[in-house]
Amino acid sequence: MNKYGLHGKLTATQGNSDKLASILLEAAQLVSTAKGCRLYLVSKDRTQEDAVLVTEVWDSQEDHDQSLHVPGVRELISQAMPLLAGKPEKGQVLEILGGAGI
Amino acid sequence: MNKYGLHGKLTATQGNSDKLASILLEAAQLVSTAKGCRLYLVSKDRTQEDAVLVTEVWDSQEDHDQSLHVPGVRELISQAMPLLAGKPEKGQVLEILGGAGI
């Protein structure tokens, strides 16, 4: 079965993208302990100063969905929400065909 | 120094996305031998049937640029070009702040 990928953008309110990124980096450490987590990258797109990108790969969508129950993740989400400029867009759902690195 | 990431979409002419994907999967095997290649994923977005997505992470942009000289890569690119519906869009350039999995 092909792995489940997500590539999404979270837009922070002006001047808060670094704070948002640091919360997501903390989340990455927690989430990476979850079953089936193969990749959780936090990045910036320098053409979109207030945006933070998250790129994830999981063995399955179910593993991804379960990761929300990892202790501490919901707290981090609640810290991040007030920093967002509007409702988070649904990320691009990717069916990972293969490649190298994970 | 933060790693260099790319997330881009290649659109195939109708019915050729699987052929394009298999060429890119071959490229992934070659490119992953290049210095500084941390990730080279080929994936599909089921909402865009003719599109193939490539997600890459490199130690530096220079390492990425050098990878075009890996034996066999240019041949694969020349195989892929005729399958594309128009000029490939420049991918999203990502500054990888961190995370887990690479």
PDB file of C-alpha atoms in Angstrom:
ATOM      1  CA  MET A   1       0.000   0.000   0.000  1.00  0.00           C
ATOM      2  CA  ASN A   2       1.366   3.428  -0.934  1.00  0.00           C
ATOM      3  CA  LYS A   3       2.262   5.748   1.893  1.00  0.00           C
ATOM      4  CA  TYR A   4       0.094   8.719   2.805  1.00  0.00           C
ATOM      5  CA  GLY A   5       1.537  12.193   2.362  1.00  0.00           C
ATOM      6  CA  LEU A   6       0.433  15.686   3.227  1.00  0.00           C
ATOM      7  CA  HIS A   7       1.889  19.005   2.130  1.00  0.00           C
ATOM      8  CA  GLY A   8       0.142  21.954   3.670  1.00  0.00           C
ATOM      9  CA  LYS A   9       0.501  25.636   4.442  1.00  0.00           C
ATOM     10  CA  LEU A  10      -0.347  27.383   7.701  1.00  0.00           C
ATOM     11  CA  THR A  11      -0.514  31.174   7.491  1.00  0.00           C
ATOM     12  CA  ALA A  12       0.399  33.073  10.647  1.00  0.00           C
ATOM     13  CA  THR A  13      -0.776  36.525  11.575  1.00  0.00           C
ATOM     14  CA  GLN A  14       1.812  39.110  10.632  1.00  0.00           C
ATOM     15  CA  GLY A  15       5.100  38.685  12.492  1.00  0.00           C
ATOM     16  CA  ASN A  16       4.134  35.363  14.088  1.00  0.00           C
ATOM     17  CA  SER A  17       5.437  32.854  11.558  1.00  0.00           C
ATOM     18  CA  ASP A  18       8.631  32.171  13.530  1.00  0.00           C
ATOM     19  CA  LYS A  19       6.618  31.545  16.699  1.00  0.00           C
ATOM     20  CA  LEU A  20       4.283  29.269  14.738  1.00  0.00           C
ATOM     21  CA  ALA A  21       7.228  27.441  13.200  1.00  0.00           C
ATOM     22  CA  SER A  22       8.787  26.773  16.597  1.00  0.00           C
ATOM     23  CA  ILE A  23       5.525  25.273  17.868  1.00  0.00           C
ATOM     24  CA  LEU A  24       5.367  23.057  14.777  1.00  0.00           C
ATOM     25  CA  LEU A  25       8.978  21.999  15.279  1.00  0.00           C
ATOM     26  CA  GLU A  26       8.041  20.959  18.821  1.00  0.00           C
ATOM     27  CA  ALA A  27       5.060  19.092  17.405  1.00  0.00           C
ATOM     28  CA  ALA A  28       7.387  17.344  14.959  1.00  0.00           C
ATOM     29  CA  GLN A  29       9.360  15.841  17.836  1.00  0.00           C
ATOM     30  CA  LEU A  30       6.183  14.524  19.480  1.00  0.00           C
ATOM     31  CA  VAL A  31       4.467  13.352  16.324  1.00  0.00           C
ATOM     32  CA  SER A  32       7.556  11.564  15.040  1.00  0.00           C
ATOM     33  CA  THR A  33       7.146   9.133  17.960  1.00  0.00           C
ATOM     34  CA  ALA A  34       3.749   8.095  16.618  1.00  0.00           C
ATOM     35  CA  LYS A  35       3.278   4.800  14.807  1.00  0.00           C
ATOM     36  CA  GLY A  36       3.809   5.083  11.055  1.00  0.00           C
ATOM     37  CA  CYS A  37       5.318   8.561  11.002  1.00  0.00           C
ATOM     38  CA  ARG A  38       8.030   8.597   8.316  1.00  0.00           C
ATOM     39  CA  LEU A  39       8.476  12.301   7.774  1.00  0.00           C
ATOM     40  CA  TYR A  40       7.376  15.544   9.402  1.00  0.00           C
ATOM     41  CA  LEU A  41       9.175  18.579   7.995  1.00  0.00           C
ATOM     42  CA  VAL A  42       8.617  22.188   8.890  1.00  0.00           C
ATOM     43  CA  SER A  43       9.766  24.728   6.338  1.00  0.00           C
ATOM     44  CA  LYS A  44       9.432  28.264   5.074  1.00  0.00           C
ATOM     45  CA  ASP A  45       8.746  29.551   1.586  1.00  0.00           C
ATOM     46  CA  ARG A  46      10.646  32.836   1.409  1.00  0.00           C
ATOM     47  CA  THR A  47       8.106  34.205  -1.075  1.00  0.00           C
ATOM     48  CA  GLN A  48       5.381  33.891   1.576  1.00  0.00           C
ATOM     49  CA  GLU A  49       6.812  35.451   4.728  1.00  0.00           C
ATOM     50  CA  ASP A  50       3.861  34.646   7.014  1.00  0.00           C
ATOM     51  CA  ALA A  51       3.493  31.045   5.860  1.00  0.00           C
ATOM     52  CA  VAL A  52       4.883  27.883   7.413  1.00  0.00           C
ATOM     53  CA  LEU A  53       4.834  24.670   5.389  1.00  0.00           C
ATOM     54  CA  VAL A  54       4.438  21.195   6.832  1.00  0.00           C
ATOM     55  CA  THR A  55       5.310  18.137   4.761  1.00  0.00           C
ATOM     56  CA  GLU A  56       4.391  14.758   6.198  1.00  0.00           C
ATOM     57  CA  VAL A  57       4.617  11.107   5.166  1.00  0.00           C
ATOM     58  CA  TRP A  58       2.818   8.333   7.037  1.00  0.00           C
ATOM     59  CA  ASP A  59       2.462   4.607   6.513  1.00  0.00           C
ATOM     60  CA  SER A  60      -1.315   5.220   6.367  1.00  0.00           C
ATOM     61  CA  GLN A  61      -3.937   7.926   6.788  1.00  0.00           C
ATOM     62  CA  GLU A  62      -5.118   6.090   9.872  1.00  0.00           C
ATOM     63  CA  ASP A  63      -1.674   6.371  11.462  1.00  0.00           C
ATOM     64  CA  HIS A  64      -1.733  10.080  10.726  1.00  0.00           C
ATOM     65  CA  ASP A  65      -5.185  10.530  12.237  1.00  0.00           C
ATOM     66  CA  GLN A  66      -4.157   8.559  15.347  1.00  0.00           C
ATOM     67  CA  SER A  67      -1.180  10.840  15.916  1.00  0.00           C
ATOM     68  CA  LEU A  68      -3.508  13.553  17.207  1.00  0.00           C
ATOM     69  CA  HIS A  69      -3.801  11.429  20.361  1.00  0.00           C
ATOM     70  CA  VAL A  70      -0.071  11.581  21.086  1.00  0.00           C
ATOM     71  CA  PRO A  71       0.254  13.258  24.511  1.00  0.00           C
ATOM     72  CA  GLY A  72       1.066  16.942  24.120  1.00  0.00           C
ATOM     73  CA  VAL A  73      -0.009  17.279  20.488  1.00  0.00           C
ATOM     74  CA  ARG A  74      -3.421  18.782  21.235  1.00  0.00           C
ATOM     75  CA  GLU A  75      -1.816  21.305  23.603  1.00  0.00           C
ATOM     76  CA  LEU A  76       0.561  22.404  20.854  1.00  0.00           C
ATOM     77  CA  ILE A  77      -2.326  22.720  18.422  1.00  0.00           C
ATOM     78  CA  SER A  78      -4.138  24.945  20.914  1.00  0.00           C
ATOM     79  CA  GLN A  79      -0.989  27.106  21.220  1.00  0.00           C
ATOM     80  CA  ALA A  80      -0.750  27.385  17.436  1.00  0.00           C
ATOM     81  CA  MET A  81      -4.385  28.203  16.642  1.00  0.00           C
ATOM     82  CA  PRO A  82      -4.353  31.793  18.005  1.00  0.00           C
ATOM     83  CA  LEU A  83      -1.333  32.543  15.783  1.00  0.00           C
ATOM     84  CA  LEU A  84      -3.145  31.595  12.588  1.00  0.00           C
ATOM     85  CA  ALA A  85      -4.558  34.128  10.168  1.00  0.00           C
ATOM     86  CA  GLY A  86      -7.806  32.342   9.493  1.00  0.00           C
ATOM     87  CA  LYS A  87      -8.806  28.730   9.164  1.00  0.00           C
ATOM     88  CA  PRO A  88      -5.954  26.398   8.104  1.00  0.00           C
ATOM     89  CA  GLU A  89      -6.286  25.275   4.492  1.00  0.00           C
ATOM     90  CA  LYS A  90      -6.550  21.533   3.919  1.00  0.00           C
ATOM     91  CA  GLY A  91      -3.140  20.398   2.744  1.00  0.00           C
ATOM     92  CA  GLN A  92      -2.387  18.627  -0.508  1.00  0.00           C
ATOM     93  CA  VAL A  93      -3.007  14.919   0.022  1.00  0.00           C
ATOM     94  CA  LEU A  94      -0.301  12.869  -1.660  1.00  0.00           C
ATOM     95  CA  GLU A  95      -0.200   9.210  -2.568  1.00  0.00           C
ATOM     96  CA  ILE A  96       3.516   8.461  -2.239  1.00  0.00           C
ATOM     97  CA  LEU A  97       4.461   6.253  -5.222  1.00  0.00           C
ATOM     98  CA  GLY A  98       8.036   5.859  -4.060  1.00  0.00           C
ATOM     99  CA  GLY A  99      11.397   7.488  -4.283  1.00  0.00           C
ATOM    100  CA  ALA A 100      14.298   7.715  -1.876  1.00  0.00           C
ATOM    101  CA  GLY A 101      14.952   8.997   1.607  1.00  0.00           C
ATOM    102  CA  ILE A 102      12.272   7.507   3.814  1.00  0.00           C
TER     103      ILE A 102
ATOM    104  CA  MET B   1      22.623  25.993   7.369  1.00  0.00           C
ATOM    105  CA  ASN B   2      19.009  24.972   6.700  1.00  0.00           C
ATOM    106  CA  LYS B   3      18.440  22.295   4.100  1.00  0.00           C
ATOM    107  CA  TYR B   4      17.080  23.131   0.666  1.00  0.00           C
ATOM    108  CA  GLY B   5      13.700  21.726  -0.310  1.00  0.00           C
ATOM    109  CA  LEU B   6      11.616  21.643  -3.439  1.00  0.00           C
ATOM    110  CA  HIS B   7       7.993  20.656  -3.902  1.00  0.00           C
ATOM    111  CA  GLY B   8       6.901  20.768  -7.510  1.00  0.00           C
ATOM    112  CA  LYS B   9       4.251  19.535  -9.908  1.00  0.00           C
ATOM    113  CA  LEU B  10       4.814  18.084 -13.370  1.00  0.00           C
ATOM    114  CA  THR B  11       1.703  17.817 -15.522  1.00  0.00           C
ATOM    115  CA  ALA B  12       1.642  15.001 -18.073  1.00  0.00           C
ATOM    116  CA  THR B  13      -0.329  14.949 -21.264  1.00  0.00           C
ATOM    117  CA  GLN B  14      -3.576  13.075 -20.770  1.00  0.00           C
ATOM    118  CA  GLY B  15      -3.059   9.408 -19.899  1.00  0.00           C
ATOM    119  CA  ASN B  16       0.718   9.693 -19.477  1.00  0.00           C
ATOM    120  CA  SER B  17       1.046  10.458 -15.762  1.00  0.00           C
ATOM    121  CA  ASP B  18       1.857   6.849 -14.858  1.00  0.00           C
ATOM    122  CA  LYS B  19       4.573   6.716 -17.521  1.00  0.00           C
ATOM    123  CA  LEU B  20       5.938  10.045 -16.275  1.00  0.00           C
ATOM    124  CA  ALA B  21       5.834   8.808 -12.679  1.00  0.00           C
ATOM    125  CA  SER B  22       7.821   5.696 -13.518  1.00  0.00           C
ATOM    126  CA  ILE B  23      10.529   7.773 -15.217  1.00  0.00           C
ATOM    127  CA  LEU B  24      10.680   9.997 -12.122  1.00  0.00           C
ATOM    128  CA  LEU B  25      10.896   6.943  -9.864  1.00  0.00           C
ATOM    129  CA  GLU B  26      13.872   5.782 -11.950  1.00  0.00           C
ATOM    130  CA  ALA B  27      15.358   9.271 -11.601  1.00  0.00           C
ATOM    131  CA  ALA B  28      14.865   9.047  -7.833  1.00  0.00           C
ATOM    132  CA  GLN B  29      17.128   5.999  -7.684  1.00  0.00           C
ATOM    133  CA  LEU B  30      19.877   7.778  -9.640  1.00  0.00           C
ATOM    134  CA  VAL B  31      19.545  11.152  -7.935  1.00  0.00           C
ATOM    135  CA  SER B  32      19.515   9.657  -4.457  1.00  0.00           C
ATOM    136  CA  THR B  33      23.144   8.612  -5.059  1.00  0.00           C
ATOM    137  CA  ALA B  34      24.109  12.276  -5.472  1.00  0.00           C
ATOM    138  CA  LYS B  35      25.906  14.144  -2.696  1.00  0.00           C
ATOM    139  CA  GLY B  36      23.515  15.863  -0.308  1.00  0.00           C
ATOM    140  CA  CYS B  37      20.312  14.188  -1.466  1.00  0.00           C
ATOM    141  CA  ARG B  38      18.172  13.554   1.628  1.00  0.00           C
ATOM    142  CA  LEU B  39      14.770  13.017   0.062  1.00  0.00           C
ATOM    143  CA  TYR B  40      13.318  12.511  -3.400  1.00  0.00           C
ATOM    144  CA  LEU B  41       9.669  11.469  -3.322  1.00  0.00           C
ATOM    145  CA  VAL B  42       7.391  10.908  -6.275  1.00  0.00           C
ATOM    146  CA  SER B  43       3.686  11.113  -5.543  1.00  0.00           C
ATOM    147  CA  LYS B  44       0.251  11.639  -6.992  1.00  0.00           C
ATOM    148  CA  ASP B  45      -2.498  14.028  -5.961  1.00  0.00           C
ATOM    149  CA  ARG B  46      -5.705  12.144  -6.726  1.00  0.00           C
ATOM    150  CA  THR B  47      -7.526  15.436  -7.377  1.00  0.00           C
ATOM    151  CA  GLN B  48      -5.166  16.134 -10.297  1.00  0.00           C
ATOM    152  CA  GLU B  49      -5.073  12.951 -12.350  1.00  0.00           C
ATOM    153  CA  ASP B  50      -2.453  14.127 -14.882  1.00  0.00           C
ATOM    154  CA  ALA B  51      -0.091  15.577 -12.278  1.00  0.00           C
ATOM    155  CA  VAL B  52       2.944  13.995 -10.667  1.00  0.00           C
ATOM    156  CA  LEU B  53       4.454  15.648  -7.603  1.00  0.00           C
ATOM    157  CA  VAL B  54       8.132  15.600  -6.681  1.00  0.00           C
ATOM    158  CA  THR B  55       9.262  16.511  -3.179  1.00  0.00           C
ATOM    159  CA  GLU B  56      12.995  16.866  -2.608  1.00  0.00           C
ATOM    160  CA  VAL B  57      15.316  17.782   0.263  1.00  0.00           C
ATOM    161  CA  TRP B  58      18.988  18.524  -0.241  1.00  0.00           C
ATOM    162  CA  ASP B  59      21.792  19.635   2.041  1.00  0.00           C
ATOM    163  CA  SER B  60      22.163  22.670  -0.244  1.00  0.00           C
ATOM    164  CA  GLN B  61      20.874  24.151  -3.482  1.00  0.00           C
ATOM    165  CA  GLU B  62      24.315  23.579  -4.941  1.00  0.00           C
ATOM    166  CA  ASP B  63      24.082  19.842  -4.236  1.00  0.00           C
ATOM    167  CA  HIS B  64      20.702  19.818  -5.963  1.00  0.00           C
ATOM    168  CA  ASP B  65      22.043  21.660  -9.008  1.00  0.00           C
ATOM    169  CA  GLN B  66      25.045  19.309  -9.210  1.00  0.00           C
ATOM    170  CA  SER B  67      22.758  16.268  -9.291  1.00  0.00           C
ATOM    171  CA  LEU B  68      21.856  17.041 -12.890  1.00  0.00           C
ATOM    172  CA  HIS B  69      25.337  15.729 -13.739  1.00  0.00           C
ATOM    173  CA  VAL B  70      24.658  12.278 -12.279  1.00  0.00           C
ATOM    174  CA  PRO B  71      25.084   9.806 -15.162  1.00  0.00           C
ATOM    175  CA  GLY B  72      21.700   8.883 -16.622  1.00  0.00           C
ATOM    176  CA  VAL B  73      19.733  11.800 -15.177  1.00  0.00           C
ATOM    177  CA  ARG B  74      19.787  13.910 -18.338  1.00  0.00           C
ATOM    178  CA  GLU B  75      18.639  10.894 -20.395  1.00  0.00           C
ATOM    179  CA  LEU B  76      15.683  10.426 -18.063  1.00  0.00           C
ATOM    180  CA  ILE B  77      14.830  14.111 -18.298  1.00  0.00           C
ATOM    181  CA  SER B  78      14.839  13.818 -22.097  1.00  0.00           C
ATOM    182  CA  GLN B  79      12.484  10.829 -21.826  1.00  0.00           C
ATOM    183  CA  ALA B  80      10.161  12.781 -19.548  1.00  0.00           C
ATOM    184  CA  MET B  81       9.988  16.051 -21.505  1.00  0.00           C
ATOM    185  CA  PRO B  82       7.826  14.726 -24.402  1.00  0.00           C
ATOM    186  CA  LEU B  83       5.271  13.490 -21.841  1.00  0.00           C
ATOM    187  CA  LEU B  84       4.762  16.923 -20.306  1.00  0.00           C
ATOM    188  CA  ALA B  85       1.782  19.119 -21.063  1.00  0.00           C
ATOM    189  CA  GLY B  86       3.658  22.359 -21.344  1.00  0.00           C
ATOM    190  CA  LYS B  87       6.617  23.849 -19.571  1.00  0.00           C
ATOM    191  CA  PRO B  88       7.207  22.499 -16.057  1.00  0.00           C
ATOM    192  CA  GLU B  89       6.272  25.017 -13.380  1.00  0.00           C
ATOM    193  CA  LYS B  90       9.015  26.069 -10.979  1.00  0.00           C
ATOM    194  CA  GLY B  91       8.439  24.172  -7.775  1.00  0.00           C
ATOM    195  CA  GLN B  92       7.942  25.673  -4.352  1.00  0.00           C
ATOM    196  CA  VAL B  93      11.367  26.387  -2.881  1.00  0.00           C
ATOM    197  CA  LEU B  94      11.445  25.450   0.793  1.00  0.00           C
ATOM    198  CA  GLU B  95      13.863  26.388   3.526  1.00  0.00           C
ATOM    199  CA  ILE B  96      13.712  23.319   5.755  1.00  0.00           C
ATOM    200  CA  LEU B  97      13.674  24.579   9.374  1.00  0.00           C
ATOM    201  CA  GLY B  98      13.702  21.083  10.804  1.00  0.00           C
ATOM    202  CA  GLY B  99      11.425  18.275  11.818  1.00  0.00           C
ATOM    203  CA  ALA B 100      11.801  14.536  11.773  1.00  0.00           C
ATOM    204  CA  GLY B 101      12.487  11.804   9.270  1.00  0.00           C
ATOM    205  CA  ILE B 102      15.555  12.897   7.340  1.00  0.00           C
TER     206      ILE B 102
END
